[in-house]
Amino acid sequence: MDDSTQIEITVLGSLAEISADDWDACATHGVSPPGDPFTTYRFLKALEDSGSVGTGSGWAPRHLVARIKGEVIGVMPLYAKGHSQGEYVFDHNWAHAYERAGGQYYPKLQAAVPFTPATGPRLLARPGWEEVARPTLIEGAIRLASQNRVSSFHMTFCTEEEFEAGKEAGLLQRTSQQFHWLNDGYDAFDDFLAQLSSRKRKNIRKERRQAQAFGGEIVSFAGDEIEPEHWDAFWAFYQDTGARKWGTPYLTRRFFDEAQAHLRGDMLLVLARREGHWVAGALNFIGADTLYGRYWGCLEDHPCLHFELCYYQAIDYAIGKGLAKVEAGAQGQHKLARGYLPVPVYSLHWIADPGFSTAVEQYLIAERDAVDEEIEVLTSYGPFRKTQGEP
């Protein structure tokens, strides 16, 4: 490569160091709604501006930018991590093993969207520059890790295409699973139910009746329908869930103010109100062909209300908008009985220590086989009719 096409890689300590236009030229390609709402400038900037990432969070921005003759051709959302929280592809055991052997696992580098177990591109390239930008960004991340003598570089919830490209670049491959609902061209919720076995169909109808009988109403808000008062209610729900699951909620209260100002066009908020008070809610993000379920919380427990707000209302919305799928977040085999099927999700890893890298690679080979087998078994137990003649 001659000097006229030399690629320059720079590291940003904040998204404020790059314009929204330059970042989104690589992240969204000017498409609205974006295929992946989580790698947009507005979403990642809201995390930084709200203090959800940055000083004291264990997520220090180290975003990569690739330029040719000053023009941005690729970007990577990258963070220096001081722990393994908020990632949902768990490597705690790797950290413990490495440190027991005398190594220092943290800090590490993580190409990811913080607190967001949703598949999407991590090697963001301006159209026409994909073949140049993507390998350059991988090389840049590994070089940054090596120069700073950190233990490892990880790219989590990447696309399948990136997964294969990472293998070619020598990265270790890891698979895990999530549960996604797939739209088979349904015109209504009952069309979806008609594809289920009789027992599962009856169970879902029973759960929906129970949820609707909680003594109030369920209301959905999207875009400009979302008002500041809704975030006051949802913050209380989010705190309750965060305290039970993580000890400390990942997002700050200010994040929801940033969401109201900059992100509500990407959001669907489903709330339950009883006796004039909001008592439960689910927050979703809207992509070009996918609805992403993200957070749920409640102040009152009512039978099946969680299933209704998080899963069935999401399916209703996806069918109504013609979306291809609903991603319901990490884990949860209980989703299987509600029409969400297991699918593989992908991550890539580079480990500086050759011996430790070899040990992890051997583990990942066995893990991939186990995940493939589990997906096959779980799919066979899915709620859908096995034959056309089955009631």
GROMACS .gro file of C-alpha atoms in nm:
model
  391
    1MET     CA    1   0.000   0.000   0.000
    2ASP     CA    2   0.152   0.336  -0.103
    3ASP     CA    3   0.144   0.651   0.105
    4SER     CA    4  -0.158   0.789  -0.081
    5THR     CA    5  -0.373   0.506   0.052
    6GLN     CA    6  -0.211   0.466   0.393
    7ILE     CA    7  -0.472   0.391   0.658
    8GLU     CA    8  -0.449   0.588   0.981
    9ILE     CA    9  -0.591   0.435   1.300
   10THR     CA   10  -0.672   0.664   1.591
   11VAL     CA   11  -0.812   0.592   1.938
   12LEU     CA   12  -1.088   0.806   2.084
   13GLY     CA   13  -1.140   0.854   2.456
   14SER     CA   14  -1.491   0.982   2.384
   15LEU     CA   15  -1.737   0.997   2.098
   16ALA     CA   16  -1.721   1.374   2.135
   17GLU     CA   17  -1.392   1.349   1.941
   18ILE     CA   18  -1.572   1.248   1.620
   19SER     CA   19  -1.876   1.393   1.447
   20ALA     CA   20  -2.209   1.213   1.442
   21ASP     CA   21  -2.207   1.229   1.061
   22ASP     CA   22  -1.869   1.054   1.033
   23TRP     CA   23  -1.961   0.784   1.286
   24ASP     CA   24  -2.307   0.716   1.143
   25ALA     CA   25  -2.178   0.709   0.787
   26CYS     CA   26  -2.018   0.381   0.899
   27ALA     CA   27  -2.278   0.269   1.155
   28THR     CA   28  -2.610   0.337   0.981
   29HIS     CA   29  -2.522   0.417   0.618
   30GLY     CA   30  -2.791   0.684   0.632
   31VAL     CA   31  -3.070   0.426   0.672
   32SER     CA   32  -3.363   0.502   0.904
   33PRO     CA   33  -3.455   0.317   1.112
   34PRO     CA   34  -3.104   0.177   1.141
   35GLY     CA   35  -3.050  -0.196   1.116
   36ASP     CA   36  -2.881  -0.184   1.453
   37PRO     CA   37  -2.996   0.102   1.678
   38PHE     CA   38  -2.729   0.027   1.938
   39THR     CA   39  -2.420   0.124   1.737
   40THR     CA   40  -2.562   0.461   1.636
   41TYR     CA   41  -2.378   0.770   1.751
   42ARG     CA   42  -2.683   0.886   1.948
   43PHE     CA   43  -2.709   0.564   2.151
   44LEU     CA   44  -2.341   0.527   2.235
   45LYS     CA   45  -2.312   0.901   2.306
   46ALA     CA   46  -2.611   0.881   2.543
   47LEU     CA   47  -2.426   0.613   2.740
   48GLU     CA   48  -2.124   0.841   2.770
   49ASP     CA   49  -2.310   1.166   2.837
   50SER     CA   50  -2.521   1.002   3.107
   51GLY     CA   51  -2.220   0.858   3.290
   52SER     CA   52  -2.341   0.502   3.232
   53VAL     CA   53  -1.998   0.434   3.080
   54GLY     CA   54  -1.677   0.620   3.148
   55THR     CA   55  -1.510   0.712   3.477
   56GLY     CA   56  -1.598   0.473   3.757
   57SER     CA   57  -1.803   0.236   3.543
   58GLY     CA   58  -1.533  -0.007   3.434
   59TRP     CA   59  -1.614   0.081   3.071
   60ALA     CA   60  -1.355   0.329   2.942
   61PRO     CA   61  -1.415   0.432   2.577
   62ARG     CA   62  -1.128   0.348   2.342
   63HIS     CA   63  -1.315   0.369   2.012
   64LEU     CA   64  -1.114   0.302   1.696
   65VAL     CA   65  -1.138   0.516   1.384
   66ALA     CA   66  -0.984   0.423   1.048
   67ARG     CA   67  -0.914   0.703   0.799
   68ILE     CA   68  -0.771   0.730   0.451
   69LYS     CA   69  -0.650   1.079   0.356
   70GLY     CA   70  -0.858   1.219   0.640
   71GLU     CA   71  -1.184   1.047   0.541
   72VAL     CA   72  -1.339   0.814   0.799
   73ILE     CA   73  -1.383   0.469   0.642
   74GLY     CA   74  -1.446   0.259   0.951
   75VAL     CA   75  -1.512   0.274   1.325
   76MET     CA   76  -1.530   0.026   1.613
   77PRO     CA   77  -1.710   0.075   1.947
   78LEU     CA   78  -1.429  -0.033   2.180
   79TYR     CA   79  -1.382  -0.016   2.557
   80ALA     CA   80  -1.110  -0.088   2.810
   81LYS     CA   81  -1.280  -0.307   3.068
   82GLY     CA   82  -1.187  -0.332   3.435
   83HIS     CA   83  -1.429  -0.622   3.497
   84SER     CA   84  -1.655  -0.860   3.303
   85GLN     CA   85  -1.991  -0.717   3.406
   86GLY     CA   86  -2.258  -0.604   3.161
   87GLU     CA   87  -2.129  -0.823   2.876
   88TYR     CA   88  -2.355  -1.135   2.875
   89VAL     CA   89  -2.083  -1.349   2.715
   90PHE     CA   90  -1.924  -1.460   3.036
   91ASP     CA   91  -1.548  -1.497   3.077
   92HIS     CA   92  -1.526  -1.481   3.456
   93ASN     CA   93  -1.382  -1.832   3.468
   94TRP     CA   94  -1.112  -1.733   3.218
   95ALA     CA   95  -1.020  -1.437   3.437
   96HIS     CA   96  -1.005  -1.650   3.753
   97ALA     CA   97  -0.791  -1.917   3.585
   98TYR     CA   98  -0.549  -1.664   3.438
   99GLU     CA   99  -0.508  -1.481   3.766
  100ARG     CA  100  -0.461  -1.806   3.962
  101ALA     CA  101  -0.175  -1.880   3.723
  102GLY     CA  102  -0.015  -1.546   3.811
  103GLY     CA  103  -0.144  -1.334   3.524
  104GLN     CA  104  -0.344  -1.010   3.521
  105TYR     CA  105  -0.662  -1.047   3.318
  106TYR     CA  106  -0.791  -0.691   3.361
  107PRO     CA  107  -0.790  -0.452   3.193
  108LYS     CA  108  -0.899  -0.607   2.866
  109LEU     CA  109  -1.036  -0.458   2.543
  110GLN     CA  110  -1.398  -0.519   2.446
  111ALA     CA  111  -1.564  -0.438   2.112
  112ALA     CA  112  -1.926  -0.433   2.220
  113VAL     CA  113  -2.230  -0.227   2.301
  114PRO     CA  114  -2.231  -0.194   2.682
  115PHE     CA  115  -2.507  -0.378   2.867
  116THR     CA  116  -2.666  -0.487   2.538
  117PRO     CA  117  -2.674  -0.856   2.441
  118ALA     CA  118  -2.800  -0.788   2.089
  119THR     CA  119  -2.633  -0.913   1.773
  120GLY     CA  120  -2.504  -0.643   1.542
  121PRO     CA  121  -2.196  -0.530   1.352
  122ARG     CA  122  -1.888  -0.434   1.547
  123LEU     CA  123  -1.668  -0.357   1.245
  124LEU     CA  124  -1.855  -0.055   1.115
  125ALA     CA  125  -1.751   0.047   0.765
  126ARG     CA  126  -1.850   0.320   0.523
  127PRO     CA  127  -2.019   0.161   0.218
  128GLY     CA  128  -1.761   0.052  -0.037
  129TRP     CA  129  -1.480   0.032   0.218
  130GLU     CA  130  -1.582  -0.289   0.397
  131GLU     CA  131  -1.302  -0.509   0.262
  132VAL     CA  132  -1.040  -0.255   0.369
  133ALA     CA  133  -1.185  -0.123   0.695
  134ARG     CA  134  -1.289  -0.445   0.868
  135PRO     CA  135  -0.953  -0.627   0.878
  136THR     CA  136  -0.781  -0.297   0.956
  137LEU     CA  137  -1.002  -0.244   1.261
  138ILE     CA  138  -0.928  -0.596   1.387
  139GLU     CA  139  -0.556  -0.541   1.338
  140GLY     CA  140  -0.583  -0.203   1.511
  141ALA     CA  141  -0.755  -0.352   1.817
  142ILE     CA  142  -0.497  -0.628   1.850
  143ARG     CA  143  -0.213  -0.379   1.808
  144LEU     CA  144  -0.366  -0.154   2.076
  145ALA     CA  145  -0.396  -0.451   2.311
  146SER     CA  146  -0.036  -0.556   2.245
  147GLN     CA  147   0.107  -0.207   2.284
  148ASN     CA  148  -0.071  -0.159   2.616
  149ARG     CA  149   0.010  -0.514   2.731
  150VAL     CA  150  -0.348  -0.599   2.816
  151SER     CA  151  -0.444  -0.963   2.840
  152SER     CA  152  -0.701  -0.989   2.565
  153PHE     CA  153  -0.935  -0.841   2.306
  154HIS     CA  154  -1.296  -0.954   2.270
  155MET     CA  155  -1.568  -0.883   2.013
  156THR     CA  156  -1.905  -0.991   2.148
  157PHE     CA  157  -2.245  -1.035   1.978
  158CYS     CA  158  -2.089  -0.980   1.638
  159THR     CA  159  -2.255  -1.079   1.311
  160GLU     CA  160  -2.206  -1.422   1.159
  161GLU     CA  161  -2.014  -1.261   0.872
  162GLU     CA  162  -1.775  -1.096   1.119
  163PHE     CA  163  -1.749  -1.426   1.305
  164GLU     CA  164  -1.613  -1.596   0.993
  165ALA     CA  165  -1.388  -1.302   0.908
  166GLY     CA  166  -1.247  -1.313   1.260
  167LYS     CA  167  -1.154  -1.677   1.215
  168GLU     CA  168  -0.959  -1.584   0.902
  169ALA     CA  169  -0.779  -1.318   1.109
  170GLY     CA  170  -0.677  -1.579   1.367
  171LEU     CA  171  -0.926  -1.491   1.641
  172LEU     CA  172  -1.081  -1.757   1.861
  173GLN     CA  173  -1.447  -1.830   1.791
  174ARG     CA  174  -1.712  -1.870   2.058
  175THR     CA  175  -2.082  -1.950   2.023
  176SER     CA  176  -2.360  -1.920   2.277
  177GLN     CA  177  -2.737  -1.901   2.238
  178GLN     CA  178  -3.037  -1.677   2.274
  179PHE     CA  179  -3.409  -1.714   2.210
  180HIS     CA  180  -3.560  -1.521   1.919
  181TRP     CA  181  -3.913  -1.508   1.783
  182LEU     CA  182  -3.929  -1.532   1.404
  183ASN     CA  183  -4.211  -1.385   1.197
  184ASP     CA  184  -4.331  -1.638   0.940
  185GLY     CA  185  -4.536  -1.380   0.752
  186TYR     CA  186  -4.811  -1.365   1.013
  187ASP     CA  187  -5.095  -1.115   0.969
  188ALA     CA  188  -5.218  -1.145   1.328
  189PHE     CA  189  -5.124  -1.301   1.662
  190ASP     CA  190  -5.377  -1.578   1.604
  191ASP     CA  191  -5.190  -1.677   1.286
  192PHE     CA  192  -4.884  -1.736   1.501
  193LEU     CA  193  -5.086  -1.931   1.756
  194ALA     CA  194  -5.226  -2.151   1.481
  195GLN     CA  195  -4.874  -2.284   1.419
  196LEU     CA  196  -4.834  -2.405   1.778
  197SER     CA  197  -4.930  -2.736   1.928
  198SER     CA  198  -5.275  -2.736   2.090
  199ARG     CA  199  -5.137  -2.747   2.444
  200LYS     CA  200  -4.896  -2.457   2.392
  201ARG     CA  201  -5.161  -2.254   2.211
  202LYS     CA  202  -5.405  -2.297   2.498
  203ASN     CA  203  -5.137  -2.211   2.754
  204ILE     CA  204  -5.048  -1.882   2.581
  205ARG     CA  205  -5.412  -1.783   2.555
  206LYS     CA  206  -5.455  -1.861   2.925
  207GLU     CA  207  -5.148  -1.652   3.016
  208ARG     CA  208  -5.273  -1.358   2.812
  209ARG     CA  209  -5.614  -1.373   2.981
  210GLN     CA  210  -5.450  -1.385   3.324
  211ALA     CA  211  -5.225  -1.091   3.243
  212GLN     CA  212  -5.507  -0.880   3.103
  213ALA     CA  213  -5.705  -0.944   3.421
  214PHE     CA  214  -5.451  -0.768   3.646
  215GLY     CA  215  -5.699  -0.492   3.714
  216GLY     CA  216  -5.570  -0.218   3.489
  217GLU     CA  217  -5.470  -0.138   3.132
  218ILE     CA  218  -5.166  -0.199   2.912
  219VAL     CA  219  -5.054   0.091   2.694
  220SER     CA  220  -4.778   0.111   2.433
  221PHE     CA  221  -4.587   0.429   2.350
  222ALA     CA  222  -4.338   0.485   2.068
  223GLY     CA  223  -4.145   0.785   1.942
  224ASP     CA  224  -4.303   1.119   2.029
  225GLU     CA  225  -4.576   0.943   2.227
  226ILE     CA  226  -4.319   0.883   2.500
  227GLU     CA  227  -4.330   1.156   2.766
  228PRO     CA  228  -4.087   1.241   3.050
  229GLU     CA  229  -4.335   1.108   3.307
  230HIS     CA  230  -4.305   0.763   3.152
  231TRP     CA  231  -3.931   0.759   3.230
  232ASP     CA  232  -3.999   0.851   3.592
  233ALA     CA  233  -4.213   0.538   3.615
  234PHE     CA  234  -3.975   0.319   3.420
  235TRP     CA  235  -3.676   0.425   3.629
  236ALA     CA  236  -3.846   0.280   3.935
  237PHE     CA  237  -3.908  -0.047   3.747
  238TYR     CA  238  -3.551  -0.056   3.619
  239GLN     CA  239  -3.403   0.003   3.964
  240ASP     CA  240  -3.605  -0.283   4.109
  241THR     CA  241  -3.488  -0.527   3.843
  242GLY     CA  242  -3.130  -0.399   3.850
  243ALA     CA  243  -3.103  -0.431   4.226
  244ARG     CA  244  -3.224  -0.792   4.213
  245LYS     CA  245  -3.014  -0.901   3.912
  246TRP     CA  246  -2.695  -0.699   3.921
  247GLY     CA  247  -2.680  -0.534   4.263
  248THR     CA  248  -2.635  -0.191   4.104
  249PRO     CA  249  -2.825  -0.088   3.787
  250TYR     CA  250  -2.594  -0.033   3.490
  251LEU     CA  251  -2.774   0.269   3.347
  252THR     CA  252  -2.794   0.599   3.531
  253ARG     CA  253  -3.114   0.799   3.571
  254ARG     CA  254  -2.972   1.056   3.332
  255PHE     CA  255  -2.959   0.795   3.056
  256PHE     CA  256  -3.338   0.800   3.041
  257ASP     CA  257  -3.334   1.179   3.009
  258GLU     CA  258  -3.092   1.137   2.718
  259ALA     CA  259  -3.327   0.874   2.577
  260GLN     CA  260  -3.618   1.116   2.590
  261ALA     CA  261  -3.413   1.383   2.414
  262HIS     CA  262  -3.235   1.172   2.152
  263LEU     CA  263  -3.348   0.807   2.142
  264ARG     CA  264  -3.726   0.790   2.175
  265GLY     CA  265  -3.762   0.749   1.799
  266ASP     CA  266  -3.581   0.415   1.842
  267MET     CA  267  -3.797   0.299   2.133
  268LEU     CA  268  -4.118   0.116   2.217
  269LEU     CA  269  -4.227   0.143   2.579
  270VAL     CA  270  -4.502  -0.093   2.703
  271LEU     CA  271  -4.648   0.009   3.039
  272ALA     CA  272  -4.915  -0.132   3.270
  273ARG     CA  273  -5.129   0.107   3.473
  274ARG     CA  274  -5.356   0.017   3.764
  275GLU     CA  275  -5.567   0.257   3.969
  276GLY     CA  276  -5.399   0.555   3.805
  277HIS     CA  277  -5.042   0.439   3.874
  278TRP     CA  278  -4.785   0.279   3.646
  279VAL     CA  279  -4.701  -0.060   3.800
  280ALA     CA  280  -4.486  -0.240   3.539
  281GLY     CA  281  -4.315  -0.183   3.208
  282ALA     CA  282  -4.096  -0.322   2.930
  283LEU     CA  283  -3.855  -0.124   2.713
  284ASN     CA  284  -3.781  -0.227   2.354
  285PHE     CA  285  -3.563  -0.082   2.080
  286ILE     CA  286  -3.677  -0.076   1.718
  287GLY     CA  287  -3.446  -0.177   1.434
  288ALA     CA  288  -3.506  -0.197   1.061
  289ASP     CA  289  -3.634  -0.554   1.078
  290THR     CA  290  -3.604  -0.648   1.447
  291LEU     CA  291  -3.762  -0.550   1.777
  292TYR     CA  292  -3.510  -0.578   2.061
  293GLY     CA  293  -3.648  -0.647   2.408
  294ARG     CA  294  -3.417  -0.486   2.661
  295TYR     CA  295  -3.549  -0.409   3.008
  296TRP     CA  296  -3.841  -0.505   3.228
  297GLY     CA  297  -3.944  -0.414   3.579
  298CYS     CA  298  -4.244  -0.392   3.808
  299LEU     CA  299  -4.359  -0.252   4.140
  300GLU     CA  300  -4.644  -0.501   4.175
  301ASP     CA  301  -4.648  -0.873   4.098
  302HIS     CA  302  -4.937  -0.993   3.883
  303PRO     CA  303  -4.968  -1.338   3.723
  304CYS     CA  304  -4.821  -1.357   3.371
  305LEU     CA  305  -4.785  -0.979   3.336
  306HIS     CA  306  -4.414  -1.022   3.266
  307PHE     CA  307  -4.486  -1.261   2.978
  308GLU     CA  308  -4.751  -1.028   2.836
  309LEU     CA  309  -4.546  -0.707   2.845
  310CYS     CA  310  -4.213  -0.858   2.741
  311TYR     CA  311  -4.304  -1.134   2.494
  312TYR     CA  312  -4.661  -1.122   2.368
  313GLN     CA  313  -4.686  -0.745   2.328
  314ALA     CA  314  -4.352  -0.758   2.144
  315ILE     CA  315  -4.487  -1.024   1.906
  316ASP     CA  316  -4.803  -0.818   1.850
  317TYR     CA  317  -4.593  -0.512   1.763
  318ALA     CA  318  -4.358  -0.706   1.532
  319ILE     CA  319  -4.651  -0.857   1.341
  320GLY     CA  320  -4.824  -0.520   1.311
  321LYS     CA  321  -4.510  -0.351   1.178
  322GLY     CA  322  -4.398  -0.642   0.959
  323LEU     CA  323  -4.072  -0.693   1.149
  324ALA     CA  324  -3.885  -1.016   1.084
  325LYS     CA  325  -3.803  -1.107   1.443
  326VAL     CA  326  -3.799  -1.023   1.811
  327GLU     CA  327  -3.478  -1.062   2.008
  328ALA     CA  328  -3.576  -1.109   2.369
  329GLY     CA  329  -3.234  -1.059   2.530
  330ALA     CA  330  -3.004  -1.299   2.707
  331GLN     CA  331  -3.082  -1.644   2.842
  332GLY     CA  332  -3.422  -1.774   2.955
  333GLN     CA  333  -3.539  -2.120   2.847
  334HIS     CA  334  -3.888  -2.019   2.963
  335LYS     CA  335  -3.908  -1.824   2.635
  336LEU     CA  336  -3.917  -2.150   2.440
  337ALA     CA  337  -4.275  -2.232   2.543
  338ARG     CA  338  -4.379  -1.886   2.427
  339GLY     CA  339  -4.264  -1.922   2.068
  340TYR     CA  340  -3.905  -1.800   2.097
  341LEU     CA  341  -3.660  -2.048   1.948
  342PRO     CA  342  -3.290  -2.100   2.028
  343VAL     CA  343  -3.042  -1.947   1.786
  344PRO     CA  344  -2.662  -1.920   1.799
  345VAL     CA  345  -2.491  -1.593   1.882
  346TYR     CA  346  -2.127  -1.523   1.814
  347SER     CA  347  -1.817  -1.370   1.967
  348LEU     CA  348  -1.447  -1.348   1.884
  349HIS     CA  349  -1.146  -1.344   2.116
  350TRP     CA  350  -0.773  -1.272   2.104
  351ILE     CA  351  -0.555  -1.366   2.402
  352ALA     CA  352  -0.201  -1.242   2.428
  353ASP     CA  353  -0.054  -1.532   2.625
  354PRO     CA  354   0.003  -1.819   2.377
  355GLY     CA  355  -0.035  -2.097   2.633
  356PHE     CA  356  -0.353  -1.955   2.779
  357SER     CA  357  -0.488  -1.890   2.428
  358THR     CA  358  -0.437  -2.256   2.338
  359ALA     CA  359  -0.616  -2.371   2.652
  360VAL     CA  360  -0.911  -2.139   2.584
  361GLU     CA  361  -0.927  -2.252   2.222
  362GLN     CA  362  -0.960  -2.616   2.330
  363TYR     CA  363  -1.237  -2.520   2.571
  364LEU     CA  364  -1.421  -2.324   2.299
  365ILE     CA  365  -1.418  -2.618   2.059
  366ALA     CA  366  -1.591  -2.837   2.316
  367GLU     CA  367  -1.827  -2.554   2.412
  368ARG     CA  368  -1.934  -2.498   2.049
  369ASP     CA  369  -2.022  -2.866   2.013
  370ALA     CA  370  -2.226  -2.852   2.335
  371VAL     CA  371  -2.410  -2.536   2.225
  372ASP     CA  372  -2.493  -2.687   1.885
  373GLU     CA  373  -2.632  -2.997   2.054
  374GLU     CA  374  -2.833  -2.794   2.303
  375ILE     CA  375  -2.987  -2.581   2.028
  376GLU     CA  376  -3.087  -2.895   1.839
  377VAL     CA  377  -3.244  -3.054   2.147
  378LEU     CA  378  -3.426  -2.739   2.257
  379THR     CA  379  -3.562  -2.680   1.907
  380SER     CA  380  -3.706  -3.033   1.908
  381TYR     CA  381  -3.894  -2.942   2.227
  382GLY     CA  382  -4.027  -2.619   2.077
  383PRO     CA  383  -4.396  -2.527   2.087
  384PHE     CA  384  -4.463  -2.555   1.715
  385ARG     CA  385  -4.665  -2.834   1.559
  386LYS     CA  386  -4.444  -3.115   1.432
  387THR     CA  387  -4.671  -3.200   1.136
  388GLN     CA  388  -4.943  -3.021   0.943
  389GLY     CA  389  -5.203  -3.266   1.073
  390GLU     CA  390  -5.123  -3.210   1.439
  391PRO     CA  391  -5.395  -3.008   1.620
   0.00000   0.00000   0.00000
